[in-house]
Short mmCIF file of C-alpha atoms in Angstrom, two decimals:
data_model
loop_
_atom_site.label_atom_id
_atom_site.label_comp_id
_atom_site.label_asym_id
_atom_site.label_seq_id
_atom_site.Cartn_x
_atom_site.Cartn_y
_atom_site.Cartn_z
CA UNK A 1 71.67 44.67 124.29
CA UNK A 2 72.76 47.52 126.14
CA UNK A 3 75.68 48.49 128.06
CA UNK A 4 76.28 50.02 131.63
CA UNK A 5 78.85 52.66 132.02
CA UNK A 6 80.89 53.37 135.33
CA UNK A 7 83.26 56.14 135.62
CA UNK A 8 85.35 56.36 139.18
CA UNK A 9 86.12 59.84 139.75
CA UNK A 10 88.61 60.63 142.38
CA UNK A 11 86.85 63.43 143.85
CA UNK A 12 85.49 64.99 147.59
CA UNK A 13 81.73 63.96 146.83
CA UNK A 14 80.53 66.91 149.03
CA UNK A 15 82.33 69.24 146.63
CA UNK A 16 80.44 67.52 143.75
CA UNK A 17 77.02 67.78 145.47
CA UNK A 18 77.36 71.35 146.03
CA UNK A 19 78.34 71.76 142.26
CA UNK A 20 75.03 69.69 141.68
CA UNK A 21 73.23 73.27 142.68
CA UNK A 22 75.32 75.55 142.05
CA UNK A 23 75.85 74.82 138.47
CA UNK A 24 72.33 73.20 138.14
CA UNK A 25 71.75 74.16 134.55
CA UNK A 26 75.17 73.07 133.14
CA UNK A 27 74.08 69.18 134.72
CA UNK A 28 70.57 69.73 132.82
CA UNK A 29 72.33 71.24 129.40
CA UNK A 30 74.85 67.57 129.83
CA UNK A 31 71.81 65.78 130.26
CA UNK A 32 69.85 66.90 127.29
CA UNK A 33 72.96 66.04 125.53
CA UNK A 34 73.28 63.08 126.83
CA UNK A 35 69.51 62.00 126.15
CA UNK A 36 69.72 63.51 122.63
CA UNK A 37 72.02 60.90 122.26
CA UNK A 38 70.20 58.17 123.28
CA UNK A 39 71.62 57.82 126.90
CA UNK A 40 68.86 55.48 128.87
CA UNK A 41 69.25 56.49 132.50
CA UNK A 42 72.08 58.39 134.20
CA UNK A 43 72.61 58.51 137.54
CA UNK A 44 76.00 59.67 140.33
CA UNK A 45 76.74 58.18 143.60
CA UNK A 46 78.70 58.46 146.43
CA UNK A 47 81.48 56.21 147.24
CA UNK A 48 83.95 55.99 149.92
CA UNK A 49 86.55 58.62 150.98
CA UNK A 50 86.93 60.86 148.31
CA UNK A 51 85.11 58.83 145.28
CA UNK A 52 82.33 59.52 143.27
CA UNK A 53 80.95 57.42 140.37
CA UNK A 54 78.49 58.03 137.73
CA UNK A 55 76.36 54.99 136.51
CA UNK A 56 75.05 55.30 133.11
CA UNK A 57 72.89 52.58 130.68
CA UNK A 58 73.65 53.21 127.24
CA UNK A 59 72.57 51.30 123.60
CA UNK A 60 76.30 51.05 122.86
CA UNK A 61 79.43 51.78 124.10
CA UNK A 62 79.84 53.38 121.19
CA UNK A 63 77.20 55.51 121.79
CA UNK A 64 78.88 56.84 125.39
CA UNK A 65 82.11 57.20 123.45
CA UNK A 66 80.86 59.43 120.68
CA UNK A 67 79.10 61.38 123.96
CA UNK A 68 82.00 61.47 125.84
CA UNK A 69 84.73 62.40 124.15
CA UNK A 70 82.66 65.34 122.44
CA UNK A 71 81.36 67.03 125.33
CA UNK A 72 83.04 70.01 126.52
CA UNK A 73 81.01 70.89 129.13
CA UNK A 74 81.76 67.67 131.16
CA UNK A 75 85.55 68.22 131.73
CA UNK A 76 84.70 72.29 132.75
CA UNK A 77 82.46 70.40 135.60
CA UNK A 78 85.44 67.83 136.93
CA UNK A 79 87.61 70.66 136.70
CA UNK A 80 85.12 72.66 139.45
CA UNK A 81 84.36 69.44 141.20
CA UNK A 82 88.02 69.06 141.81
CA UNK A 83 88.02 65.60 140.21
CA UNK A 84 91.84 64.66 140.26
CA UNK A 85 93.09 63.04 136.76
CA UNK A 86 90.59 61.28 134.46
CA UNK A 87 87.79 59.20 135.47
CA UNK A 88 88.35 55.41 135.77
CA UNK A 89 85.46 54.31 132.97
CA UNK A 90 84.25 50.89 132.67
CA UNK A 91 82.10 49.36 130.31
CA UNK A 92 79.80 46.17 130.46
CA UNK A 93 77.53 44.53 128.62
CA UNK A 94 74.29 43.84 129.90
CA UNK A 95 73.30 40.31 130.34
CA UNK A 96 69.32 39.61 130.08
CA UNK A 97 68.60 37.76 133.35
CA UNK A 98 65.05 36.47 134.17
CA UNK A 99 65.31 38.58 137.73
CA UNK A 100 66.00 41.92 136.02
CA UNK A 101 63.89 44.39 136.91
#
């Protein structure tokens, strides 16, 4: 089963969404990464006041680990973002529910 991956970044989400174009091909070289290594959907939101999350579904956590703590190009794009400190990372296992969809 797989696992769903939140990381709470303390962050102005209008500064991220503006990095979102302006450094468009950096997200896309993360994300080929990220697929390479068998990342299943990847997605960032908006929270309130000055959070952002990403929401990832990975086969294993130890999968987003091994991704994570090798990519160097994700801590050059919190450190342009202005993401203050580390992000808060969660992982969860996902349970197989007749209503998922």
């Amino acid at each position: 089963m797989s696992v769903m991956v939140t990381g709470r970044m303390n962050v102005n989400p209008d500064n991220l969404a503006k990095l979102f174009t302006e450094q468009a091909d950096v997200f896309t070289a993360v994300a080929a990464d990220a697929k390479e290594r068998g990342v299943i959907r990847h997605i960032f939101v908006r929270g309130e006041g000055d959070t952002a999350m990403f929401v990832d579904e990975w086969p294993s956590a130890a999968a987003f680990e091994e991704f994570f703590g090798s990519q160097t190009l994700i801590p050059e794009l919190m450190a342009a973002a202005g993401v203050m400190g580390p992000p808060e990372i969660t992982i969860c296992d996902v349970m197989d529910s007749p209503d998922r969809v």
